[in-house]
Amino acid sequence: MKKTDLEKTKALKLMGKLNAAQPPGRYAGAAAPDRREQRRLDQAAGLVAFPVKLRQPLIEALRAKADADGVPVNDLINTLLENALKA
């Protein structure tokens, strides 16, 4: 085996080990649930996915209001829609 082939094999082994290693936990080590688990949690909470297309300025305003109020965007939109439908 040539020296270059040996080096290529070493590099492939190293890359395989790096790809197999688990990534560090995000958000201070708290692991986020996978999609299936998140779907199950959402269903238990009575949440249903409802995709809607909105204009960018409205989305930015919603995110800013959610940050100012300290609530998630989903909760803010849910509250705003409930109030609008009651009126």
Tab-separated table of C-alpha atoms in Angstrom:
chain	number	residue	atom	x	y	z
A	1	MET	CA	0.000	0.000	0.000
A	2	LYS	CA	1.345	3.402	-0.929
A	3	LYS	CA	1.859	6.071	1.687
A	4	THR	CA	-0.817	8.276	0.120
A	5	ASP	CA	-3.354	5.436	0.230
A	6	LEU	CA	-2.507	4.857	3.883
A	7	GLU	CA	-3.044	8.547	4.660
A	8	LYS	CA	-6.364	8.542	2.795
A	9	THR	CA	-7.501	5.533	4.820
A	10	LYS	CA	-6.506	7.255	8.061
A	11	ALA	CA	-8.409	10.367	7.032
A	12	LEU	CA	-11.512	8.330	6.198
A	13	LYS	CA	-11.352	6.614	9.580
A	14	LEU	CA	-11.027	9.964	11.331
A	15	MET	CA	-13.951	11.453	9.395
A	16	GLY	CA	-16.066	8.417	10.231
A	17	LYS	CA	-15.340	8.861	13.933
A	18	LEU	CA	-16.159	12.568	13.774
A	19	ASN	CA	-19.452	11.930	11.993
A	20	ALA	CA	-20.405	9.171	14.436
A	21	ALA	CA	-19.746	11.337	17.514
A	22	GLN	CA	-22.818	12.869	19.082
A	23	PRO	CA	-23.117	16.632	18.721
A	24	PRO	CA	-23.059	18.643	21.938
A	25	GLY	CA	-26.432	19.407	23.487
A	26	ARG	CA	-28.019	22.680	22.488
A	27	TYR	CA	-29.684	25.181	24.748
A	28	ALA	CA	-27.649	24.510	27.884
A	29	GLY	CA	-27.638	20.754	27.436
A	30	ALA	CA	-31.386	20.236	27.192
A	31	ALA	CA	-32.110	17.808	24.398
A	32	ALA	CA	-34.926	18.801	22.081
A	33	PRO	CA	-37.500	16.054	21.421
A	34	ASP	CA	-37.418	14.443	18.008
A	35	ARG	CA	-40.218	15.103	15.517
A	36	ARG	CA	-42.273	12.076	16.504
A	37	GLU	CA	-42.076	12.914	20.211
A	38	GLN	CA	-42.863	16.594	19.525
A	39	ARG	CA	-45.901	15.588	17.442
A	40	ARG	CA	-47.117	13.365	20.288
A	41	LEU	CA	-46.677	16.198	22.812
A	42	ASP	CA	-48.517	18.638	20.532
A	43	GLN	CA	-51.408	16.208	20.045
A	44	ALA	CA	-51.667	15.673	23.804
A	45	ALA	CA	-51.890	19.451	24.246
A	46	GLY	CA	-54.633	19.657	21.596
A	47	LEU	CA	-52.459	21.484	19.082
A	48	VAL	CA	-52.926	21.089	15.336
A	49	ALA	CA	-50.534	22.300	12.643
A	50	PHE	CA	-52.127	25.078	10.578
A	51	PRO	CA	-49.739	26.510	7.997
A	52	VAL	CA	-50.466	30.078	6.968
A	53	LYS	CA	-48.559	32.437	4.681
A	54	LEU	CA	-48.105	35.921	6.110
A	55	ARG	CA	-46.222	38.975	4.925
A	56	GLN	CA	-42.734	39.548	6.345
A	57	PRO	CA	-43.461	42.859	8.167
A	58	LEU	CA	-46.359	41.217	10.028
A	59	ILE	CA	-44.179	38.278	11.056
A	60	GLU	CA	-41.470	40.633	12.325
A	61	ALA	CA	-44.061	42.579	14.325
A	62	LEU	CA	-45.443	39.359	15.829
A	63	ARG	CA	-41.967	38.171	16.819
A	64	ALA	CA	-41.138	41.561	18.351
A	65	LYS	CA	-44.380	41.573	20.367
A	66	ALA	CA	-43.788	37.987	21.517
A	67	ASP	CA	-40.260	38.883	22.651
A	68	ALA	CA	-41.520	41.992	24.442
A	69	ASP	CA	-44.268	40.028	26.210
A	70	GLY	CA	-41.967	37.089	26.937
A	71	VAL	CA	-44.278	34.488	25.407
A	72	PRO	CA	-43.797	32.039	22.537
A	73	VAL	CA	-45.011	33.208	19.126
A	74	ASN	CA	-47.514	30.335	18.928
A	75	ASP	CA	-49.163	31.407	22.199
A	76	LEU	CA	-49.275	35.038	21.092
A	77	ILE	CA	-50.923	34.186	17.765
A	78	ASN	CA	-53.379	31.875	19.499
A	79	THR	CA	-54.393	34.652	21.905
A	80	LEU	CA	-54.661	37.277	19.167
A	81	LEU	CA	-56.821	35.032	16.992
A	82	GLU	CA	-59.117	34.137	19.888
A	83	ASN	CA	-59.588	37.824	20.734
A	84	ALA	CA	-60.227	38.720	17.095
A	85	LEU	CA	-62.825	35.985	16.679
A	86	LYS	CA	-64.658	37.031	19.862
A	87	ALA	CA	-64.991	40.609	18.607
